[in-house]
Coordinates of C-alpha atoms and ligand atoms in Angstrom, one line a residue:
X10 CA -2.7 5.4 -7.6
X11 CA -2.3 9.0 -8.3
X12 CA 0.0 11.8 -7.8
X13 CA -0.6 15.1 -5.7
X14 CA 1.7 18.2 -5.6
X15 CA 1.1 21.8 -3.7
X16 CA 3.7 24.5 -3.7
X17 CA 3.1 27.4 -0.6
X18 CA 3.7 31.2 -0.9
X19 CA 6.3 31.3 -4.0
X20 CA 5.4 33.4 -7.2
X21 CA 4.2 31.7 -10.3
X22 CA 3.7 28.8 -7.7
X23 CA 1.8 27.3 -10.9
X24 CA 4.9 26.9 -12.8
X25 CA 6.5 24.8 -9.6
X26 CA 3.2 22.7 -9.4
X27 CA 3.6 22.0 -12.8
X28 CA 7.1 20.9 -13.1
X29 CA 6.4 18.6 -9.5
X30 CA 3.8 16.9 -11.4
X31 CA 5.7 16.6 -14.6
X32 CA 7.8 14.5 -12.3
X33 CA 5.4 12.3 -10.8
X34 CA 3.9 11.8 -14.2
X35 CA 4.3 7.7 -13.9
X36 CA 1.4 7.8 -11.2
X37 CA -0.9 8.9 -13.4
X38 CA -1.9 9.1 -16.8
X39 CA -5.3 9.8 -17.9
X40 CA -5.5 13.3 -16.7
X41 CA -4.3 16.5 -14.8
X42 CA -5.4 19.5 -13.2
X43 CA -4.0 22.1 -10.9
X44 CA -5.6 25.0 -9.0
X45 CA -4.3 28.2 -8.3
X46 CA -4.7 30.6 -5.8
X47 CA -4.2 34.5 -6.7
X48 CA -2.7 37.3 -4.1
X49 CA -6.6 38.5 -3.9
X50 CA -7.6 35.2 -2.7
X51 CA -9.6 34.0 -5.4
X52 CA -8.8 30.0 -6.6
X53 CA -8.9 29.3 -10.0
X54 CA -8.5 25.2 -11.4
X55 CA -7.7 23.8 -14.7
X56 CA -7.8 20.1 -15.6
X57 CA -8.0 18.0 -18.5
X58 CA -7.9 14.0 -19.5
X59 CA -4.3 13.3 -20.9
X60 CA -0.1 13.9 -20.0
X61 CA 0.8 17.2 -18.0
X62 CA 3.0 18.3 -21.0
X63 CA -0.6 18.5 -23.1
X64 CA -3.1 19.7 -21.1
X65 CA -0.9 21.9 -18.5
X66 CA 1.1 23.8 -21.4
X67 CA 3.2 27.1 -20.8
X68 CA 0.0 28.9 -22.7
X69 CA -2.4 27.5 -19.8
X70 CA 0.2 28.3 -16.9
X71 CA 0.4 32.0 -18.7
X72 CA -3.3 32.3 -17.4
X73 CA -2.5 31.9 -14.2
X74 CA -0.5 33.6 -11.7
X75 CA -0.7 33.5 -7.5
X76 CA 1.4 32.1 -4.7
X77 CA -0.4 29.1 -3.9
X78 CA -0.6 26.4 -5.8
X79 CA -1.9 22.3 -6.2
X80 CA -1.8 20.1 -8.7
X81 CA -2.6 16.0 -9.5
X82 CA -2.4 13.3 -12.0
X83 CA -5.2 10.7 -12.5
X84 CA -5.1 7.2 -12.3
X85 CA -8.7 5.9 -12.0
X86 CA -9.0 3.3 -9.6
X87 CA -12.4 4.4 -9.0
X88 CA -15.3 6.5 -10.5
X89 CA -15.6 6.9 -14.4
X90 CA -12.9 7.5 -16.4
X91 CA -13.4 11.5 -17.6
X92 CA -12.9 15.2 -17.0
X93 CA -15.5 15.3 -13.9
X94 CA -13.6 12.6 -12.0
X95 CA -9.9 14.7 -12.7
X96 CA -8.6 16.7 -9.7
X97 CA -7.9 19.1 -8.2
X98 CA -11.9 19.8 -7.1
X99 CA -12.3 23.5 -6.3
X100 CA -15.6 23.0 -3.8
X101 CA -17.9 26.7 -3.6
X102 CA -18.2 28.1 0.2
X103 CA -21.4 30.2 0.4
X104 CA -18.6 32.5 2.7
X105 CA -16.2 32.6 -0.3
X106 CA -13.6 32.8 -1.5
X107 CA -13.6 28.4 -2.4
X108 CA -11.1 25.4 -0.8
X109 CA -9.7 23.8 -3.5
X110 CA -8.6 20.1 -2.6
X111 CA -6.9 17.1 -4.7
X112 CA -5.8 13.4 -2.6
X113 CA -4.1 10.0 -4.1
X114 CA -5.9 6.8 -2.6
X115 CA -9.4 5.2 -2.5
X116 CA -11.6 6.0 -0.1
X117 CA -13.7 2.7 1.2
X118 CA -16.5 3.9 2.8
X119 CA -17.4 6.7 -0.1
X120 CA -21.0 5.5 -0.5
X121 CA -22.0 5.7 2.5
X122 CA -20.3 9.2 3.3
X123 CA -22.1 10.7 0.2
X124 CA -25.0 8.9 0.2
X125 CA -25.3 10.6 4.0
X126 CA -24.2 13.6 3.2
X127 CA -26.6 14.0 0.1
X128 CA -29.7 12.7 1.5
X129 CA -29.1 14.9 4.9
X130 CA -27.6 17.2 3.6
X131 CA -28.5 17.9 0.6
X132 CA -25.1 18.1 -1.1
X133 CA -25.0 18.4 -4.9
X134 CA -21.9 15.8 -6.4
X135 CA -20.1 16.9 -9.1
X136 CA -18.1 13.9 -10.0
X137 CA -17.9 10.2 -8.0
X138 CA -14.5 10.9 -7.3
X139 CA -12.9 10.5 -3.6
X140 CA -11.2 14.1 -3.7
X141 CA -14.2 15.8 -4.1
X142 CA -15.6 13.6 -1.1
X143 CA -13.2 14.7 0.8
X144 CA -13.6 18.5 0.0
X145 CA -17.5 18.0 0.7
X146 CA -17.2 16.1 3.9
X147 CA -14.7 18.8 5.2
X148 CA -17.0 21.9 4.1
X149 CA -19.6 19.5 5.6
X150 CA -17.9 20.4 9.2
X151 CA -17.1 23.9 7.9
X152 CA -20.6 24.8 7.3
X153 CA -22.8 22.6 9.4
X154 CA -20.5 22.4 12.4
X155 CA -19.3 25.7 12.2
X156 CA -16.0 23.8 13.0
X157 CA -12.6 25.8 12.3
X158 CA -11.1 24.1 9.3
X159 CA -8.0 22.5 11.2
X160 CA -11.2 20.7 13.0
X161 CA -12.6 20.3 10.1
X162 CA -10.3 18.3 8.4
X163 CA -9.4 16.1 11.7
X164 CA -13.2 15.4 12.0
X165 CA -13.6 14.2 8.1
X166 CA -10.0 12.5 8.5
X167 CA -11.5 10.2 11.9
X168 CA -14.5 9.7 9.1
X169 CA -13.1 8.3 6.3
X170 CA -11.7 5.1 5.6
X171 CA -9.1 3.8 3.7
X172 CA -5.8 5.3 1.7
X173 CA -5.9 9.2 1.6
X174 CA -2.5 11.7 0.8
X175 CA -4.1 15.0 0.4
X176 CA -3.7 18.8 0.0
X177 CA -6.0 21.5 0.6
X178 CA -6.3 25.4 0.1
X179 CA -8.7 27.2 2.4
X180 CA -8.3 30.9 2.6
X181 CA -4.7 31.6 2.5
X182 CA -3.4 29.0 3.8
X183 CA -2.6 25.5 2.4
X184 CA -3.0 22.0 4.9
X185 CA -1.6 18.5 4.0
X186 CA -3.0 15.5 5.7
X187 CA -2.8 11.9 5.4
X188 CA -4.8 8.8 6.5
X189 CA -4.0 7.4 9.9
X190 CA -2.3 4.4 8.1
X191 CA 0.1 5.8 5.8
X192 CA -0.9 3.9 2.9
X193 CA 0.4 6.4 0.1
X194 CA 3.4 8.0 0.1
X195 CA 3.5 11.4 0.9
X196 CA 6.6 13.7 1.8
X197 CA 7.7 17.3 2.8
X198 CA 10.3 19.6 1.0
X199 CA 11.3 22.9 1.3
X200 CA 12.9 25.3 -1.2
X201 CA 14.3 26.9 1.4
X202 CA 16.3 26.4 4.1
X203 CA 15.4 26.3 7.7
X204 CA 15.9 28.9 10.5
X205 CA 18.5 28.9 12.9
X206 CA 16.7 26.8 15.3
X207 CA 16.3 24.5 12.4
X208 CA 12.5 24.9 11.7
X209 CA 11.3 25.4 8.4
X210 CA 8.5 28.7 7.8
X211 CA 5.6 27.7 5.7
X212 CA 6.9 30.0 2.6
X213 CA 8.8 27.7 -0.4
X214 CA 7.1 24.7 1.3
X215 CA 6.5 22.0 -1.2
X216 CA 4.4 19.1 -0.9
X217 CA 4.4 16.1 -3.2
X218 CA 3.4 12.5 -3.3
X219 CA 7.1 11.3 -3.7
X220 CA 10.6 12.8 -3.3
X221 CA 12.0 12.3 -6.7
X222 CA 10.0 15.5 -8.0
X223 CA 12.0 17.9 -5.5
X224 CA 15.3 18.3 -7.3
X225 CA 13.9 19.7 -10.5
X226 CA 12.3 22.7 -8.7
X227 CA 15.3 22.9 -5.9
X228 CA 13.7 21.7 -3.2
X229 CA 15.0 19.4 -0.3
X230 CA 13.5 16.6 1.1
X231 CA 12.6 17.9 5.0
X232 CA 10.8 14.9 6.1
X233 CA 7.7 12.2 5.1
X234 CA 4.2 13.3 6.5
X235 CA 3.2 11.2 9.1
X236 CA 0.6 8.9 9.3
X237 CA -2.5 10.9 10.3
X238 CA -0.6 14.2 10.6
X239 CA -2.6 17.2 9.6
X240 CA 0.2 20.0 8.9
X241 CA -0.9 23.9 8.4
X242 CA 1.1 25.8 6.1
X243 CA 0.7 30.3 6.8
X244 CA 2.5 32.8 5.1
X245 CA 5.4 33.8 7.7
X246 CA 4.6 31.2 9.9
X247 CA 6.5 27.9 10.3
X248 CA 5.5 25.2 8.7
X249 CA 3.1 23.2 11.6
X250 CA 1.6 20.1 12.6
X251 CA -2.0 20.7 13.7
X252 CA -2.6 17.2 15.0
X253 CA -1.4 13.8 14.3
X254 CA -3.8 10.6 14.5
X255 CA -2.1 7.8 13.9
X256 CA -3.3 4.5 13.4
X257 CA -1.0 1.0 12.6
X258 CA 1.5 1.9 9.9
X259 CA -0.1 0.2 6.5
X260 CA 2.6 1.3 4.4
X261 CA 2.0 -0.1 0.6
X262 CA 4.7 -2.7 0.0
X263 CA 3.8 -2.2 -4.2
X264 CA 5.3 1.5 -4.0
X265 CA 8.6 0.3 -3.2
X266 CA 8.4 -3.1 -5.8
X267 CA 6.9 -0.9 -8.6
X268 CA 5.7 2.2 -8.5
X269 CA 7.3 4.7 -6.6
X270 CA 10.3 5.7 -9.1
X271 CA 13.6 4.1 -8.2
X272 CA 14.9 7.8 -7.0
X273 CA 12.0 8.3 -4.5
X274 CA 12.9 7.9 -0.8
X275 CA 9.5 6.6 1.0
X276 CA 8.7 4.8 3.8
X277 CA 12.2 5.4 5.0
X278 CA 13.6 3.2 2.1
X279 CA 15.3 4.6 -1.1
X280 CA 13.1 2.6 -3.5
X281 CA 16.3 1.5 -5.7
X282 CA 18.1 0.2 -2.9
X283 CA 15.2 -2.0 -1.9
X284 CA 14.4 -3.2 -5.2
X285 CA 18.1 -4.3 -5.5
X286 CA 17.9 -5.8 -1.9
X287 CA 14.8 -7.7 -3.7
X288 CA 17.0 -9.2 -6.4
X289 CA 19.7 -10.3 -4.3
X290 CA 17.2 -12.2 -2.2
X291 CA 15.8 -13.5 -5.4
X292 CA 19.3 -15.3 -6.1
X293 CA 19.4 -17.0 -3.0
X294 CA 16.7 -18.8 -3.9
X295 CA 18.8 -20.2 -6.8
X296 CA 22.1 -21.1 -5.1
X297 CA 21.4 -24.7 -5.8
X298 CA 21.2 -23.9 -9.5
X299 CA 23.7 -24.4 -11.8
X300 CA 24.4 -21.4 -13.4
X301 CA 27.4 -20.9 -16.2
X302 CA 28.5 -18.2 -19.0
X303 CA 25.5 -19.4 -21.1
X304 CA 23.2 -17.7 -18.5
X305 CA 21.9 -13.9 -18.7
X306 CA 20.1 -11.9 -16.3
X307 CA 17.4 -9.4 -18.2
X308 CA 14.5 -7.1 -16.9
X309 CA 11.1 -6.4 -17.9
X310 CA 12.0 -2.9 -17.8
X311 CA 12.1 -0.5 -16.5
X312 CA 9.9 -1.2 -13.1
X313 CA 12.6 -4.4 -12.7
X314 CA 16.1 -3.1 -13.5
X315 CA 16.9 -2.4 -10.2
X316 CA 15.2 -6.1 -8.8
X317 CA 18.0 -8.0 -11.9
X318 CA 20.8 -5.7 -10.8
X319 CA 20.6 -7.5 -7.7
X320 CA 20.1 -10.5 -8.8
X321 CA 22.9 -10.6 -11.0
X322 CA 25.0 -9.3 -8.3
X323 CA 23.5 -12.0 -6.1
X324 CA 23.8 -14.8 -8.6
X325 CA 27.1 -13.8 -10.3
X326 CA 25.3 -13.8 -13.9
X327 CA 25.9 -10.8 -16.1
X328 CA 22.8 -8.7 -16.4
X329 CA 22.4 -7.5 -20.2
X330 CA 19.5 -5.2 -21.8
X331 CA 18.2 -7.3 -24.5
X332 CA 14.8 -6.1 -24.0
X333 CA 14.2 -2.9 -25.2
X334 CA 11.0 -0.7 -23.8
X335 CA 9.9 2.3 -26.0
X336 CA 9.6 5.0 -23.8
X337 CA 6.7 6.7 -25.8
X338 CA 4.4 3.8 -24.6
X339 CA 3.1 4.4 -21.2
X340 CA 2.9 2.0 -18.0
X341 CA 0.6 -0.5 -19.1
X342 CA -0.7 -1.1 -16.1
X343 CA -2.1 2.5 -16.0
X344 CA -4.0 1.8 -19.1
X345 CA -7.9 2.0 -18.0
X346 CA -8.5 -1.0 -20.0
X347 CA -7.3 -4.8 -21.0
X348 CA -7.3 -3.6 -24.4
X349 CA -5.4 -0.9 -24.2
X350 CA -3.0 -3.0 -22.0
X351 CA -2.9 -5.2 -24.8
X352 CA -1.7 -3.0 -27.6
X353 CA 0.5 -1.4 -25.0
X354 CA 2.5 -4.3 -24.5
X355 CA 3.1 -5.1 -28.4
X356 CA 4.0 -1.5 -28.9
X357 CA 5.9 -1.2 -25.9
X358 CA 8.6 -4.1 -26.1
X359 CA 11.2 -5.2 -28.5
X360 CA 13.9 -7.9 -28.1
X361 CA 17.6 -8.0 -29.8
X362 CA 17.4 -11.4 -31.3
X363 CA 21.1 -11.3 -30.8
X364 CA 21.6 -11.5 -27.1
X365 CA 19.2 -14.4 -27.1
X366 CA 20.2 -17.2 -29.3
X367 CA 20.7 -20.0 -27.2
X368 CA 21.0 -18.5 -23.7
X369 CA 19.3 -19.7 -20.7
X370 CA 17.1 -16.2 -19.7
X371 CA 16.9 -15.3 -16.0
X372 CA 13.6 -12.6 -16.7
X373 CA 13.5 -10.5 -13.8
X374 CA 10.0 -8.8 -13.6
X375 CA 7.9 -6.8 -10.6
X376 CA 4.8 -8.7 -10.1
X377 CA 2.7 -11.1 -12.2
X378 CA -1.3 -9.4 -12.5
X379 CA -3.2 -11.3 -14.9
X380 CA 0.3 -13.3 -16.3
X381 CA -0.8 -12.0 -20.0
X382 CA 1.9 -9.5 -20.6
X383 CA 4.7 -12.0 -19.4
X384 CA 3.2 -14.9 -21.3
X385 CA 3.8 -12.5 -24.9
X386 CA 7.4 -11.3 -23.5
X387 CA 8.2 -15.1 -23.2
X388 CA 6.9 -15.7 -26.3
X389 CA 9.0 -12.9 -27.9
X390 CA 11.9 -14.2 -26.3
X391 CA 12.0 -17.6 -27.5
X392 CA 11.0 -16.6 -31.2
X393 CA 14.4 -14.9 -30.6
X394 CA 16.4 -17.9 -30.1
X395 CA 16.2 -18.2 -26.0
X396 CA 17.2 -21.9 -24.9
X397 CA 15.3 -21.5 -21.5
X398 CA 13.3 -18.8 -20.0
X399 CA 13.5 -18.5 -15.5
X400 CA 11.0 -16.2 -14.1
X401 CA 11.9 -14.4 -11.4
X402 CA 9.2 -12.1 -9.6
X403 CA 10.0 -9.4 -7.8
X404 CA 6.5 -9.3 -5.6
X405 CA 5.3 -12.3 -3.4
X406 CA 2.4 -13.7 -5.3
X407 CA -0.6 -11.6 -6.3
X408 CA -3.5 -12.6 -4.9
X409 CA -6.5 -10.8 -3.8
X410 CA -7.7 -7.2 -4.8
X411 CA -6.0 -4.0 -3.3
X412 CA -8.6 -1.4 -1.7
X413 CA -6.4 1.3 -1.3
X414 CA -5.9 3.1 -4.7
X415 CA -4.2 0.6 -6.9
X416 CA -6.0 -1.0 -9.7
X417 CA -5.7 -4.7 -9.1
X418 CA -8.5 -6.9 -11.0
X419 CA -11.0 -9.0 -9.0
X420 CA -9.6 -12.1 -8.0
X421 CA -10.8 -14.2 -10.7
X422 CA -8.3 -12.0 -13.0
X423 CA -5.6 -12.8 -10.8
X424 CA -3.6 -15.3 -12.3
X425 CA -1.9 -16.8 -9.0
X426 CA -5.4 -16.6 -7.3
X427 CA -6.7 -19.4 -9.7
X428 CA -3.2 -21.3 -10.5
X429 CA -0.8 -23.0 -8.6
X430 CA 3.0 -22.1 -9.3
X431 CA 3.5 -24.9 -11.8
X432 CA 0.1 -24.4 -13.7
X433 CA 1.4 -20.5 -14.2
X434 CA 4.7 -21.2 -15.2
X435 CA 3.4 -23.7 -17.7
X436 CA 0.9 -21.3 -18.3
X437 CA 3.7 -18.7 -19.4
X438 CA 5.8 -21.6 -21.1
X439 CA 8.9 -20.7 -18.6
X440 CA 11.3 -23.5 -17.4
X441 CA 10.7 -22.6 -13.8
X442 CA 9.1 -19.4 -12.3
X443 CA 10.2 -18.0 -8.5
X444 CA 8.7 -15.4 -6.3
X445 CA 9.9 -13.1 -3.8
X446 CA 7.8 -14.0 -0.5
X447 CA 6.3 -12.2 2.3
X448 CA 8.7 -13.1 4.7
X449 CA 11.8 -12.2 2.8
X450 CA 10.8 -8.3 3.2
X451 CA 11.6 -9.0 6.7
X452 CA 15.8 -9.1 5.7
X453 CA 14.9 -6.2 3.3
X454 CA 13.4 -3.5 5.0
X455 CA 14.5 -1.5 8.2
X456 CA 10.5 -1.8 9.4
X457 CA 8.9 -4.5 7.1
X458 CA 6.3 -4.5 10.2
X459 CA 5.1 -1.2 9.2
X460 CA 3.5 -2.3 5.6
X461 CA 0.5 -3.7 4.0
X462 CA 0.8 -6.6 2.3
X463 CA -2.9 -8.0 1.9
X464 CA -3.5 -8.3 -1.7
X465 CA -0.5 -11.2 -1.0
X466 CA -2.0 -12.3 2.2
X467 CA -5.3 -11.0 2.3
X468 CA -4.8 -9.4 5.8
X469 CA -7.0 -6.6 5.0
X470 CA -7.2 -3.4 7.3
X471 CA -10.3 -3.2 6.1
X472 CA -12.3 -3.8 3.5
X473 CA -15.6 -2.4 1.3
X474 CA -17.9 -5.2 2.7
X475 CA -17.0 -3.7 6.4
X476 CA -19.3 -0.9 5.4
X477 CA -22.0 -2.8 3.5
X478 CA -21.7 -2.0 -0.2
X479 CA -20.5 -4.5 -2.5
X480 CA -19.0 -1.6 -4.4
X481 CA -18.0 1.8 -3.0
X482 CA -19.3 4.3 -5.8
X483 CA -22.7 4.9 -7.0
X484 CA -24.2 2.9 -9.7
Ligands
SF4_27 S1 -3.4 -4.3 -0.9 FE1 -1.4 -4.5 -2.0 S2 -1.4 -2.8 -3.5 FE2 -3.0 -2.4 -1.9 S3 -2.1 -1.1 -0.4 FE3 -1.8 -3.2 0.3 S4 0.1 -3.9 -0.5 FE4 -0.4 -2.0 -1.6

């Protein structure tokens, strides 16, 4: 996962880029970057490993100042962990002036596609990071081709496999594009309104990975990117779609169940409404049960407030907060490593013995990974006086690797890959433990046909062995 913003043809479009990312900041956090272009058409980037607030300050944005604007945040899901691998990558033209490009996903056939394009070619790799694949492959048709770039880009986007949401500056104008599948969210807003035939021109355009960044800079939400759409943006010009080349919808499920934030609209689904939907579905399952005023309903929080909302609403149990999160601790599944997950989670939560003492918990959380973090919370929770612990997840169970930017371990990590139901929950010392299956997102979502699912049911699109590398980065 990662985030990706671009703002078109506003001044000081750095200071918009920056605040879109600040909003997106839970989709990454190991580093940041944006890149600028100036009113003489020159592209200047900045990036740095840590939180927008520290590395994109007021003093940095004071260095820059053009019309056109991208920015990211980093969450490795593959290539190293450092500076080289941040985005956006600004790639040199021999023509001048550069195209400065930064994408969210994981490119699956990125071995082979550099490997061709460096022993052939003889391009020189910066970094082993997808964006900057991308960016090659695209000046790859630029230069070698001598294709236009709106060819350009449809010709590396036919090429490449996998998750991609993208933004590019070439020249003066700015193109999005997204993978024929739609794995990663993507949407359109405009800080504008549009014309009086209702189409939106290309100037106060703003592009971002999900919706809930648009209100702080005053944008509206005009629409998602498609699936394989390639949109041009042109000073004066309305905004355009250059081609679209779609392929069967692979929306990921895991945006909606964790994390996409719960004001995001994506995928045509506000994210809070489905995780709700989620937790009322989740009670069903317990109808059977019987449940009195000794129960509570808590959340991990705060990926699963929404998910025990509804399943306190579904159940009829009171949902309480005696979990607290500190906020200071970030998403511990965006830590790069187990340790730091570790230390995350001990600094991260903190029960109030008093809501506990003798109540039977219904503990609402998103997905279960490895199981460890769960295992300590229901450890914490019965030190504090709980009389049963029920696990209810808000994700079918995890089971095989995701290829398409998210961070899931190899399958010998995953917990429900190796255990049954009963050898987990005993595993986690729970009274009983309940998921949220496949088939339920039928009754939950308008278009539940149009998702991925595979690291639940292993119906992958495709997958790195398809293109004959056990891995899909250099060693
Ligand atoms: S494999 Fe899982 S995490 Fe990856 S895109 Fe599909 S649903 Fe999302």
């Amino acid at each position: 996962m990662c985030g990706i913003a671009g703002v078109f043809n506003v001044p000081q479009s750095q200071n918009f880029v920056a605040e879109l990312l600040f909003s997106i900041q839970h989709r990454g956090q190991e580093s940041c970057g944006i890149a600028v272009r100036n009113v003489q058409g020159n592209i200047f980037g900045y990036k740095g490993m840590g939180l927008v607030k520290n590395v994109i300050t007021e003093s940095v944005l004071s260095r820059f100042d053009g019309p056109v604007a991208i920015g990211h945040v980093r969450y490795p899901t593959a290539g190293k962990s450092d500076e080289m691998n941040s985005q956006p990558h600004v790639i040199e033209l021999p023509e001048g002036p550069h195209l400065a490009i930064c994408s969210n996903g994981d490119i699956i056939n990125y071995y082979e596609l550099r490997t061709w394009l460096e022993t052939e070619y003889h391009f020189t790799f910066k970094s082993d990071n997808d964006g900057e694949l991308i960016g090659r492959l695209i000046a790859f048709y630029l230069l070698h081709k001598k294709k236009p770039i709106e060819q350009a880009i449809a010709e590396a986007q036919k090429q490449l496999k996998g998750a991609f949401s993208a933004v590019l500056i070439y020249r003066d104008m700015m193109f999005g594009f997204r993978d024929p599948h739609g794995y990663r969210p993507y949407v359109i807003g405009s800080l504008n309104p549009p014309d009086e035939k209702g189409e939106y021109i290309s100037d106060g355009i703003v592009l971002a990975s999900e919706s809930c960044a648009f209100g702080i800079v005053g944008a509206k939400l005009v629409r998602e990117m498609q699936p394989g759409e390639i949109i041009r943006l042109e000073k004066g010009k309305p905004l355009t779609t250059v081609s679209v080349n779609a392929g069967k919808k692979q929306h990921c499920i895991f945006e909606l169940i964790y994390f996409s934030r719960p004001d995001t609209v994506v995928f045509g689904e506000k994210v809070y409404d489905v995780r709700k939907k989620i937790g009322m579905q989740l009670a069903e399952y317990d109808k059977s049960m019987k449940l009195d005023e000794n129960c509570v309903v808590m959340a991990v929080p705060d990926s699963s407030n929404f998910v025990a909302l509804g399943y306190a609403k579904g159940s009829g149990v009171d949902f309480d907060m005696g979990l607290l999160r500190n906020h200071y601790v970030g998403r511990t599944f965006t830590k790069p490593d187990q340790k730091q997950r570790d230390e995350g989670v001990r600094h991260k939560f903190n029960p109030l013995p008093e809501f506990f003492e003798g109540k039977r918990v219904f503990l609402i959380d998103d997905s279960i990974v490895r199981g460890t973090t769960l295992r300590k919370i229901v450890r914490m929770l019965r030190n504090a006086g709980a009389k049963e612990v029920h696990i209810r997840i808000g994700s079918p169970r995890v089971i095989g690797s995701c290829y398409y930017g998210i961070d899931t371990p190899s399958k010998e990590e995953l917990i429900a890959a190796q255990k049954s139901d009963a050898e987990i929950c005993k595993y986690l010392n729970a009274d009983t433990l309940k998921y949220t299956e496949v088939a339920d997102f039928a009754k939950i979502l308008h278009r539940s046909k149009d998702f991925c699912y595979a690291c639940f049911n292993l119906k992958y699109q495709y997958k790195p062995e398809d293109f004959h590398s056990k891995t899909n980065r250099p060693e």
